[in-house]
mmCIF file of C-alpha atoms in Angstrom:
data_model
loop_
_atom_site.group_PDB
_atom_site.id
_atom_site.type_symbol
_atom_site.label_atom_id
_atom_site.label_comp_id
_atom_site.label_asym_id
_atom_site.label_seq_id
_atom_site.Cartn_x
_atom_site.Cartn_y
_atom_site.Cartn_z
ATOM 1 C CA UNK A 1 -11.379 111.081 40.265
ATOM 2 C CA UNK A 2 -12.686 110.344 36.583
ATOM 3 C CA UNK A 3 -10.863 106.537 37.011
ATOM 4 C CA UNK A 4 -13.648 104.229 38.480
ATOM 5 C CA UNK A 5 -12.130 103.348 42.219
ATOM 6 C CA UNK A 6 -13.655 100.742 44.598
ATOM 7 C CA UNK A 7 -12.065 99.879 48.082
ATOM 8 C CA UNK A 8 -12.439 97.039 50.171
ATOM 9 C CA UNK A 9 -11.633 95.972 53.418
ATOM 10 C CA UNK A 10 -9.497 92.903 54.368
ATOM 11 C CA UNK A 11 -12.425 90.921 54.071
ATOM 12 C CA UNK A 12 -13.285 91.602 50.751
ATOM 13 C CA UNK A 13 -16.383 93.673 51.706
ATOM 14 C CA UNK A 14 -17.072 96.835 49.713
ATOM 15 C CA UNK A 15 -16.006 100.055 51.546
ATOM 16 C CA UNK A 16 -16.530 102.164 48.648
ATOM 17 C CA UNK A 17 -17.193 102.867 44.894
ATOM 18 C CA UNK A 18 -16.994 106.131 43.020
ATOM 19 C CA UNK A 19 -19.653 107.463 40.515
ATOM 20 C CA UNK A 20 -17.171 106.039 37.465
ATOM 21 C CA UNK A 21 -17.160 102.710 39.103
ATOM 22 C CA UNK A 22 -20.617 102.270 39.500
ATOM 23 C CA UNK A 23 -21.263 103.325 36.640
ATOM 24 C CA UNK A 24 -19.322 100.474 34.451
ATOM 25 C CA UNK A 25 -20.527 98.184 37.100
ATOM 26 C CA UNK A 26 -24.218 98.877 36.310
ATOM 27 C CA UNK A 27 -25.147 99.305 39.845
ATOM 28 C CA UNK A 28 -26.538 101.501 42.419
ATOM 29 C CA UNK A 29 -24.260 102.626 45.328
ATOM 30 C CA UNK A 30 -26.809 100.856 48.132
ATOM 31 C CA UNK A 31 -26.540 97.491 45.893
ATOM 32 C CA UNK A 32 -22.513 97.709 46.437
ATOM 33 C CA UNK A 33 -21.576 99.365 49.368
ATOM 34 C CA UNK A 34 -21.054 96.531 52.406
ATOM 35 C CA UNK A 35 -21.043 94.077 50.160
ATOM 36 C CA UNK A 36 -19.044 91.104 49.922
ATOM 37 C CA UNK A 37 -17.394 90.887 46.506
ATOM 38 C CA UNK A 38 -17.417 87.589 46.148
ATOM 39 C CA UNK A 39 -20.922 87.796 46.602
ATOM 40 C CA UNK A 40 -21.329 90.673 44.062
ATOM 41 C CA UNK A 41 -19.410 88.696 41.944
ATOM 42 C CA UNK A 42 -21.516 85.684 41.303
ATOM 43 C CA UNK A 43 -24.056 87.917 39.614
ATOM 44 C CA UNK A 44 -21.537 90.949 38.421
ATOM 45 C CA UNK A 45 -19.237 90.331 35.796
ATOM 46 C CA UNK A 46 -16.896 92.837 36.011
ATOM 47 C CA UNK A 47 -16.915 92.089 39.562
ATOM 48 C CA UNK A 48 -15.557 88.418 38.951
ATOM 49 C CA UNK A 49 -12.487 90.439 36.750
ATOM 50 C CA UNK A 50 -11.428 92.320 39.223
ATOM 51 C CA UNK A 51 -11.124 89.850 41.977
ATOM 52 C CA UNK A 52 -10.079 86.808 40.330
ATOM 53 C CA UNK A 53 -7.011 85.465 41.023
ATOM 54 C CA UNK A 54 -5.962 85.132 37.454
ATOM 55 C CA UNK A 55 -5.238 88.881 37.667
ATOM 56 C CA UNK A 56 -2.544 89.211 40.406
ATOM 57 C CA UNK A 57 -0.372 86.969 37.763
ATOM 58 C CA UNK A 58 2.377 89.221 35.887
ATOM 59 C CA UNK A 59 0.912 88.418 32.200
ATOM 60 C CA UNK A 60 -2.616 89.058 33.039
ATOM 61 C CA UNK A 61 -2.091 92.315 34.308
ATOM 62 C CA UNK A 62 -0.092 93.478 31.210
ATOM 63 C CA UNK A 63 -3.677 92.823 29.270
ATOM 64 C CA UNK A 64 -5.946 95.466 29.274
ATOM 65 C CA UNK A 65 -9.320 94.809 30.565
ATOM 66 C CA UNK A 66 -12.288 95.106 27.505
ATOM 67 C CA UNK A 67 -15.559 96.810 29.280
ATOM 68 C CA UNK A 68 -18.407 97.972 27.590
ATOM 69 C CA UNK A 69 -18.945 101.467 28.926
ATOM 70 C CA UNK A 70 -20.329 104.444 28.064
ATOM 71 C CA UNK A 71 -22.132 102.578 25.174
ATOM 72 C CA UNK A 72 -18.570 101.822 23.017
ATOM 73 C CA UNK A 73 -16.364 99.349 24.092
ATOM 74 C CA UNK A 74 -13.354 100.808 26.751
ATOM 75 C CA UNK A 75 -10.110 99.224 27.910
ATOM 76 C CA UNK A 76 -9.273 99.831 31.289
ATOM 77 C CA UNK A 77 -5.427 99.200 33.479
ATOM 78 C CA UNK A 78 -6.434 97.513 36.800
ATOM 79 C CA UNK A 79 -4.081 98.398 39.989
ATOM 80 C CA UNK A 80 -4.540 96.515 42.957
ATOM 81 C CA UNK A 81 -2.598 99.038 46.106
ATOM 82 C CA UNK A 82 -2.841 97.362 49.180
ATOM 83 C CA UNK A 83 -3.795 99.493 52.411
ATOM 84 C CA UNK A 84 -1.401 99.135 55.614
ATOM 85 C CA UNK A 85 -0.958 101.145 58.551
ATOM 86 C CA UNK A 86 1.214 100.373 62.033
ATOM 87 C CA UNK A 87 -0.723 100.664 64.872
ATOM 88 C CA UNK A 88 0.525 102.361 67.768
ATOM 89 C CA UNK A 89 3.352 100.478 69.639
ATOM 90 C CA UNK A 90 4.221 97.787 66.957
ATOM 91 C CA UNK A 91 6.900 97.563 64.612
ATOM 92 C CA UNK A 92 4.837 95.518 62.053
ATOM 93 C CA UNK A 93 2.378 96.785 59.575
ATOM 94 C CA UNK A 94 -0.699 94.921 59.069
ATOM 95 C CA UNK A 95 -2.939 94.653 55.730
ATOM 96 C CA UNK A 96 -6.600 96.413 56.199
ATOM 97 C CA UNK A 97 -7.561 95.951 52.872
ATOM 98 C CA UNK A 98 -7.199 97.239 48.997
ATOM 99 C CA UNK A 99 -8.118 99.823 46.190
ATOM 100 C CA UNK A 100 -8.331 98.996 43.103
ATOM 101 C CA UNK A 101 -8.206 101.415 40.600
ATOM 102 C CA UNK A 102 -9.063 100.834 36.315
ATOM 103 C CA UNK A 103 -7.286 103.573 34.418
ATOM 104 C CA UNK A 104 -9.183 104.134 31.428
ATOM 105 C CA UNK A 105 -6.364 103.917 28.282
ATOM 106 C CA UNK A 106 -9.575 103.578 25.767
ATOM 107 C CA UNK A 107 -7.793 106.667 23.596
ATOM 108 C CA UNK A 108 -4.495 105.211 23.427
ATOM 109 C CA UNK A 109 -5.643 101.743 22.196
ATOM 110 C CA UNK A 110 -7.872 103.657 19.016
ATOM 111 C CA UNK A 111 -4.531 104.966 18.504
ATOM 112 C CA UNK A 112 -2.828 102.394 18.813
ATOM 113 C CA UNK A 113 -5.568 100.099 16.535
ATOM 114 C CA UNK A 114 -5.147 103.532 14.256
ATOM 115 C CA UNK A 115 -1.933 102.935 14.013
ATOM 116 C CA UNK A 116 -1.744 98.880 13.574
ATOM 117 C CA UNK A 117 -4.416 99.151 10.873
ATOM 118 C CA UNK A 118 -2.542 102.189 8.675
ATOM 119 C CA UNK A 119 0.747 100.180 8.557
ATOM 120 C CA UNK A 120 -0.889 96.926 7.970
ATOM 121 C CA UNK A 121 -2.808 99.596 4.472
ATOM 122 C CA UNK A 122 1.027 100.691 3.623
ATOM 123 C CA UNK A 123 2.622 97.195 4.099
ATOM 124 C CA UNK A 124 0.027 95.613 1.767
ATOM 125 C CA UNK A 125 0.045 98.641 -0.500
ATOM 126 C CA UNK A 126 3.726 98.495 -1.434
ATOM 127 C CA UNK A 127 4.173 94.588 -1.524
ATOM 128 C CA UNK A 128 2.833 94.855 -5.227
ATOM 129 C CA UNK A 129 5.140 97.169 -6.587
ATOM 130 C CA UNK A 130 8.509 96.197 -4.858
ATOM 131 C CA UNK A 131 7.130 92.215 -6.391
ATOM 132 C CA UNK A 132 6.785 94.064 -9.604
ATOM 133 C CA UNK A 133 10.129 95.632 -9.679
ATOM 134 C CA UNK A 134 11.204 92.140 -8.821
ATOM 135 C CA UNK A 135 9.794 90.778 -12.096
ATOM 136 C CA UNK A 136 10.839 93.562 -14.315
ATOM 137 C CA UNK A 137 14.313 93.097 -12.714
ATOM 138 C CA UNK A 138 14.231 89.426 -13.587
ATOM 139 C CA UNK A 139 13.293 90.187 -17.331
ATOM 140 C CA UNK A 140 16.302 92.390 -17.482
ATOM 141 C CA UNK A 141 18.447 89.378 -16.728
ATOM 142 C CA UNK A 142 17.420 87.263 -19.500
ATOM 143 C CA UNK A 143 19.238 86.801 -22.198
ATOM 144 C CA UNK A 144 16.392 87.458 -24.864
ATOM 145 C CA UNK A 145 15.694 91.052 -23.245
ATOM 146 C CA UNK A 146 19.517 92.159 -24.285
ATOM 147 C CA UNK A 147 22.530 91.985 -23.439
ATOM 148 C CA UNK A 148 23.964 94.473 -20.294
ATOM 149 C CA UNK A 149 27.480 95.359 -19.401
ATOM 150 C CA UNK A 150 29.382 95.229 -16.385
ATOM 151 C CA UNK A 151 28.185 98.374 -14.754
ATOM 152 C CA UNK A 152 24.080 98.043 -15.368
ATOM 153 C CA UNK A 153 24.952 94.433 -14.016
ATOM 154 C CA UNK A 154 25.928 96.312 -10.681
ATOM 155 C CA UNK A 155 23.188 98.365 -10.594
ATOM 156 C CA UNK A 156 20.144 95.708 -11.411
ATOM 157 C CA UNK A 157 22.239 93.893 -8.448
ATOM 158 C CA UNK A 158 21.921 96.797 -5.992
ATOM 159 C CA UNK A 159 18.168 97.565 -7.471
ATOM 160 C CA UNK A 160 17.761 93.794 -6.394
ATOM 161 C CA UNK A 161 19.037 93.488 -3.146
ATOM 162 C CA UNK A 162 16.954 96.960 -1.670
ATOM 163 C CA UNK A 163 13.658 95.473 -3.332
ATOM 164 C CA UNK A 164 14.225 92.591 -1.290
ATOM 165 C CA UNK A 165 14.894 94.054 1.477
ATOM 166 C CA UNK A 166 11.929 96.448 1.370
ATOM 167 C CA UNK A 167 9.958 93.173 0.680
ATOM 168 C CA UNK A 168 11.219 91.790 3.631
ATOM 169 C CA UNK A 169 10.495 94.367 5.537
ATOM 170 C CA UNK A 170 6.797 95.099 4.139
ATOM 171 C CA UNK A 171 6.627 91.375 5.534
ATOM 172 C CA UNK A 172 7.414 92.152 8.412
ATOM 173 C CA UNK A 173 5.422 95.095 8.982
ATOM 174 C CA UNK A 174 2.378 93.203 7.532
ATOM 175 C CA UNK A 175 2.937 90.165 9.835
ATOM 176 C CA UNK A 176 2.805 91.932 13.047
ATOM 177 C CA UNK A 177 -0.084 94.308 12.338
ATOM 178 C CA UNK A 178 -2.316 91.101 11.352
ATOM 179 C CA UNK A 179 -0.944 89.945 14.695
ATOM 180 C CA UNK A 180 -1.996 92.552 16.720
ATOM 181 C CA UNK A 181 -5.235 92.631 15.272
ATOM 182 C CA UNK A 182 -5.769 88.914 15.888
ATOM 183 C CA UNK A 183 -6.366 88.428 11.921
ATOM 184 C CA UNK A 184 -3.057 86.314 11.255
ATOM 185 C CA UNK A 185 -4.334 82.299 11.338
ATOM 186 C CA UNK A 186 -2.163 79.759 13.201
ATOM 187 C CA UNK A 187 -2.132 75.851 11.466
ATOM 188 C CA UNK A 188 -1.363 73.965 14.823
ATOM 189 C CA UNK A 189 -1.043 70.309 14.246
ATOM 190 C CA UNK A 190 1.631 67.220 14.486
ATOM 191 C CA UNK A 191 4.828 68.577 12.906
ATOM 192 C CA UNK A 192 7.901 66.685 12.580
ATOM 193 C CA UNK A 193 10.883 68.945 14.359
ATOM 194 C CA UNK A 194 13.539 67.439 12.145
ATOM 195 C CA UNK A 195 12.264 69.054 9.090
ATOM 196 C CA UNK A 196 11.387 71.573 10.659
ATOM 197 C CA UNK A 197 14.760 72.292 11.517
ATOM 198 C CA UNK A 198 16.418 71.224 7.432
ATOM 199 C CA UNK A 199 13.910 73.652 6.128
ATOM 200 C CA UNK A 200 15.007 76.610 8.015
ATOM 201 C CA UNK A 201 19.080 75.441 7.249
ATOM 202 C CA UNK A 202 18.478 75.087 3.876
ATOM 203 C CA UNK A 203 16.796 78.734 3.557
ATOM 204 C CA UNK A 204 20.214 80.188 5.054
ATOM 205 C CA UNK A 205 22.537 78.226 3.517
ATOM 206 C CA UNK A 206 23.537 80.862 0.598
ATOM 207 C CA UNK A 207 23.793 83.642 3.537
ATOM 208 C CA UNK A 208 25.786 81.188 5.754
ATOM 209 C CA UNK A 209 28.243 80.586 2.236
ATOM 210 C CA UNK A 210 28.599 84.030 1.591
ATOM 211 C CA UNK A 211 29.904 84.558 5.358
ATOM 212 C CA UNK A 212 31.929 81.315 4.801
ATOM 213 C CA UNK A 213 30.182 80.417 7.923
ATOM 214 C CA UNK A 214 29.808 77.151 9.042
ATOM 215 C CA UNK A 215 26.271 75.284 10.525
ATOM 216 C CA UNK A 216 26.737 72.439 12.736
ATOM 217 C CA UNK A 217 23.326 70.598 12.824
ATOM 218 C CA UNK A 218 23.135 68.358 16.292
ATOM 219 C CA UNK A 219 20.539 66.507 17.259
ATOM 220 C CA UNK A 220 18.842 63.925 19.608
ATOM 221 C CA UNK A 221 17.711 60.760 17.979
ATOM 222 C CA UNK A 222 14.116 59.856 18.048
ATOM 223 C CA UNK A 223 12.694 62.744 18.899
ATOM 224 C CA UNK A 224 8.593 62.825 19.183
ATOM 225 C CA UNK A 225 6.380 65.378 16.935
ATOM 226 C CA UNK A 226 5.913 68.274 17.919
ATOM 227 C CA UNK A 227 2.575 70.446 17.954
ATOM 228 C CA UNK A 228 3.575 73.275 15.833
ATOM 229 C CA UNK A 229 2.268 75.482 12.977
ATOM 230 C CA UNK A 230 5.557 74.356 10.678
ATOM 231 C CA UNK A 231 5.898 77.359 8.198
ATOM 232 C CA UNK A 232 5.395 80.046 11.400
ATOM 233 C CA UNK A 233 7.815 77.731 13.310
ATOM 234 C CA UNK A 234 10.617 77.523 10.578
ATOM 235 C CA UNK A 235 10.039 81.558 10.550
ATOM 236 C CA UNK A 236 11.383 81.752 13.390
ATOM 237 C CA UNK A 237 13.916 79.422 13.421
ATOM 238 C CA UNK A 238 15.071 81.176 9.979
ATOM 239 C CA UNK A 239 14.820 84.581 11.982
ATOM 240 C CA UNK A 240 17.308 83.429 14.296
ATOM 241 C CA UNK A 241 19.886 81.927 12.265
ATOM 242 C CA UNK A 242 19.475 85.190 10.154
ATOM 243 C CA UNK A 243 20.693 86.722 13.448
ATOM 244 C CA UNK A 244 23.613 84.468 14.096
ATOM 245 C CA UNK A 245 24.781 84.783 10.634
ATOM 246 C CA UNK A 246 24.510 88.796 10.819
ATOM 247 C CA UNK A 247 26.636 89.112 14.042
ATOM 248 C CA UNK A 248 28.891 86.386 13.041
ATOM 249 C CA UNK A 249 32.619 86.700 11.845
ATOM 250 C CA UNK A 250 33.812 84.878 8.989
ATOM 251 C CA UNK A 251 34.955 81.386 8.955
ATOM 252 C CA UNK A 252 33.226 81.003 12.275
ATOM 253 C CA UNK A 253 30.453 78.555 13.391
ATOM 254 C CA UNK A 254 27.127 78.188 14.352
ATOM 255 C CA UNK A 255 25.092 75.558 16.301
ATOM 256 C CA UNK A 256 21.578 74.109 15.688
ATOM 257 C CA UNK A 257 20.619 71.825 18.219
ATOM 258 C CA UNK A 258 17.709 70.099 18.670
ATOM 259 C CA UNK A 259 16.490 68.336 21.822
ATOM 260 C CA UNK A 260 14.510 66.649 24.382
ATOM 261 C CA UNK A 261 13.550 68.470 27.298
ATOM 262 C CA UNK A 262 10.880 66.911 29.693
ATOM 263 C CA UNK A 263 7.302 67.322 27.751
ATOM 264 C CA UNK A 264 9.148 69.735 25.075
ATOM 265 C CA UNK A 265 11.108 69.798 22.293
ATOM 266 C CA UNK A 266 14.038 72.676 22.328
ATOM 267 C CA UNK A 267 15.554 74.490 19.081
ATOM 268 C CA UNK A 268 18.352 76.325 20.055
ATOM 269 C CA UNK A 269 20.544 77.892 17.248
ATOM 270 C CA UNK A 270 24.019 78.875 19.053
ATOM 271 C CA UNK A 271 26.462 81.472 18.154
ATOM 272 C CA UNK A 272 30.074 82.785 18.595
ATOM 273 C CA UNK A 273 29.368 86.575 18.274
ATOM 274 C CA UNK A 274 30.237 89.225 20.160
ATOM 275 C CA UNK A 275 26.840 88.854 23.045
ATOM 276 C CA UNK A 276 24.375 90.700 24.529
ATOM 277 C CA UNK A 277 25.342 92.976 27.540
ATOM 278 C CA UNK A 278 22.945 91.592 30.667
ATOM 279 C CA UNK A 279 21.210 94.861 30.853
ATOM 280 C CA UNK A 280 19.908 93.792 27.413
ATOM 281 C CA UNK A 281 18.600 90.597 27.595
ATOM 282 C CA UNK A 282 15.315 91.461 28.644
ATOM 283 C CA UNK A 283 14.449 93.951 25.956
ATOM 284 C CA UNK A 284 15.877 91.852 22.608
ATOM 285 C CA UNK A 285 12.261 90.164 22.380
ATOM 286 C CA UNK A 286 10.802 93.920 22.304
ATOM 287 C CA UNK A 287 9.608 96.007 19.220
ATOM 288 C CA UNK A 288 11.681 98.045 17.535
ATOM 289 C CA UNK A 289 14.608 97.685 20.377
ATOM 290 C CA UNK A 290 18.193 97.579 18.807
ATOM 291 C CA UNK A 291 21.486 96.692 21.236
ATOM 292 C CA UNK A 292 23.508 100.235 21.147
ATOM 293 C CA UNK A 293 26.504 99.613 18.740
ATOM 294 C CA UNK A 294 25.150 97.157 16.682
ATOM 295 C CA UNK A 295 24.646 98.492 12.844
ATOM 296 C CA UNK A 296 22.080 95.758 11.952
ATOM 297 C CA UNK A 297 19.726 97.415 9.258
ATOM 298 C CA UNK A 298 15.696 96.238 8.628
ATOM 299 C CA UNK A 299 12.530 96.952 11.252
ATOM 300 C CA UNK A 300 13.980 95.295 14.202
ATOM 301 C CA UNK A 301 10.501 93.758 14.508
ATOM 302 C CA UNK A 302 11.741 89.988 13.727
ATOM 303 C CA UNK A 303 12.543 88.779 17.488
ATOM 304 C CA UNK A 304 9.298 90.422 18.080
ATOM 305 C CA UNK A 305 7.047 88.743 15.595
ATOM 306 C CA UNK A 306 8.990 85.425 17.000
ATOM 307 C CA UNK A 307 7.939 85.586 20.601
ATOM 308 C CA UNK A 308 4.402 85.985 19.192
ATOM 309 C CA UNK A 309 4.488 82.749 17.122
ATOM 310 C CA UNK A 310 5.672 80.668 19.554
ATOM 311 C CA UNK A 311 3.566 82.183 22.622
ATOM 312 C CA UNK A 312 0.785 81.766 20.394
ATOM 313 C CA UNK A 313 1.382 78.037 20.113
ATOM 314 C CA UNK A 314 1.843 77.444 23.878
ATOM 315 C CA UNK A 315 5.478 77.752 23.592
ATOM 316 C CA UNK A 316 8.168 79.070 25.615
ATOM 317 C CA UNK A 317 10.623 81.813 23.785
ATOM 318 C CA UNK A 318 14.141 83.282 25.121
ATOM 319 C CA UNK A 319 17.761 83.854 25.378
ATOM 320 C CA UNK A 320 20.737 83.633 26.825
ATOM 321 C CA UNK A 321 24.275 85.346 26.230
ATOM 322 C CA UNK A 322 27.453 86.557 27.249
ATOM 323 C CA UNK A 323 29.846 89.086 26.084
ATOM 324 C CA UNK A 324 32.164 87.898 23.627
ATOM 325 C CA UNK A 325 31.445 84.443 24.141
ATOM 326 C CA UNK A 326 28.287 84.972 22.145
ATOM 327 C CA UNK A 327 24.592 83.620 22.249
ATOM 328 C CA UNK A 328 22.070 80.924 22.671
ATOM 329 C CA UNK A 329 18.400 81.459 21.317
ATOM 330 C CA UNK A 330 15.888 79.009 21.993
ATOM 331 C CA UNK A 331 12.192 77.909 21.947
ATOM 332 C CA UNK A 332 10.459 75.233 23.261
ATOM 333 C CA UNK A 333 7.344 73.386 22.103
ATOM 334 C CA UNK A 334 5.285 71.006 23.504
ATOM 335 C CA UNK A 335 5.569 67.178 22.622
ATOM 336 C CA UNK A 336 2.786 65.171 20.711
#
């Protein structure tokens, strides 16, 4: 097999290693085979990856492993499958140890970095014009450049709204290639949640108007700091009220509460929409992922770029919803 594969018995001595594995490892086959990995592991880095305990956790085997290998730098997949058998006569099978297998995805993550760093080129590339067009629509507008009729009014309206929504897009294009490439800067500190929280209302209020949509803002008294980057924070909150406004009716309402919750502080921003279907829920916080029916236009990459803010910060990120009766979204940040 070209994938490096070690085995080990249920007592964590070495059974095997292939040429691949061996290889990465930097060791000989007589250094490894018999060996406890523990052992191996107090001198053998890669060793100490593969067997800590950190890696049988859900998130930590989502993240590829960085080796360098084959003098360049190589991600790797670890897979843990764990060896039974039923010996003759019983009806239970017993564990006699594990494989562990690294799948070598180094191609797809240059693509994938390919990819990040050529829309993170275009984003930035086309920010400047679409601000420009901005500013020459702006001159049009005034007064001293001449007077317009009805119909150019119209169309330096439309010309308007698509350049901002290309802008906002760009944005948010821009924002999460600089976050998969680690090169977006977080400004944790002591934030206050309540403005916070009056920021991202008064950035929505026009939308909310136009919708003749109501925002109820309630809230617990005294509420601590919270340790935040602000302006990323806000984003989000803004994101999700964007949301709630979008898949709201008319004359309806939406909630923004703001709470306590044991050594956190909860946003929540609650809406009467028509819900999420459960088979849903888990995929709204992925890239690019649209609910079927809904006729939302832009990237689809906001709910995305959210969960990375507040993950970033230590916080928690989700959801909850029900047909018809609409949805809660929430985050959670820890308490000064």
């Amino acid at each position: 097999m070209h994938d490096p594969i070690i085995g080990l018995d249920n007592n964590g001595l070495v059974l095997f290693a292939n040429d691949e594995a061996l290889k990465i490892m930097g060791l000989k086959l007589e250094e490894v085979i018999g060996k406890s990995a523990s052992m191996l592991a107090l001198t053998n880095d890669l060793m100490k990856s593969l067997i800590t305990d950190d890696l049988s956790n859900e998130h930590q085997r989502s993240v590829p492993m960085k080796i360098f290998a084959d003098c360049k730098e190589s991600y790797f997949e670890k897979e843990t499958v764990t060896i039974t058998i039923k010996p003759t006569g019983e009806d239970q099978t017993i564990d006699i140890g594990n494989v562990i297998i690294l799948r070598n995805i180094t191609v797809f993550k240059e693509l994938d970095f390919a990819k990040t760093n050529f829309i993170a080129t275009v984003s930035h590339e086309l920010k400047t014009p679409i601000s420009s067009i901005k500013l020459s629509l702006q001159l049009l507008e005034k007064a001293e450049t001449g007077i317009i009729n009805t119909d150019q009014k119209q169309l330096i309206d439309g010309i308007k709204e698509d350049s901002q929504r290309l802008l906002k897009i760009t944005g948010e294009l821009l924002e999460l290639s600089q976050l998969e490439t680690g090169n977006i800067k977080f400004n944790v500190e002591k934030s206050n949640s309540y403005e916070i929280i009056n920021y991202a209302i008064e950035a929505i209020k026009v939308q909310a108007e136009q919708k003749k949509i109501k925002i109820v803002l309630d809230t617990d008294d005294n509420l601590p700091d919270t340790k935040a980057d602000s302006e990323k924070t806000a984003w989000v909150l803004i994101n999700f009220l964007t949301n709630a406004i979008a898949y709201s009716s008319e004359n309806s309402c939406i909630t923004v509460q703001l709470k306590k919750e044991s050594n956190n502080v909860v946003f929540e921003v609650i809406d009467t929409g028509k819900g999420i279907g459960s088979r849903y829920k888990t995929k709204v916080f992925d890239k690019y992922f649209q609910v079927p029916g809904s006729h939302k236009s832009g990237t689809r990459l906001g709910l995305a770029i959210s969960k990375e803010f507040i993950e970033a910060q230590g916080g928690i990120i989700g959801m909850e919803s029900e047909l018809v009766l609409g949805s809660t979204f929430y985050f959670k940040l820890g308490m000064v």
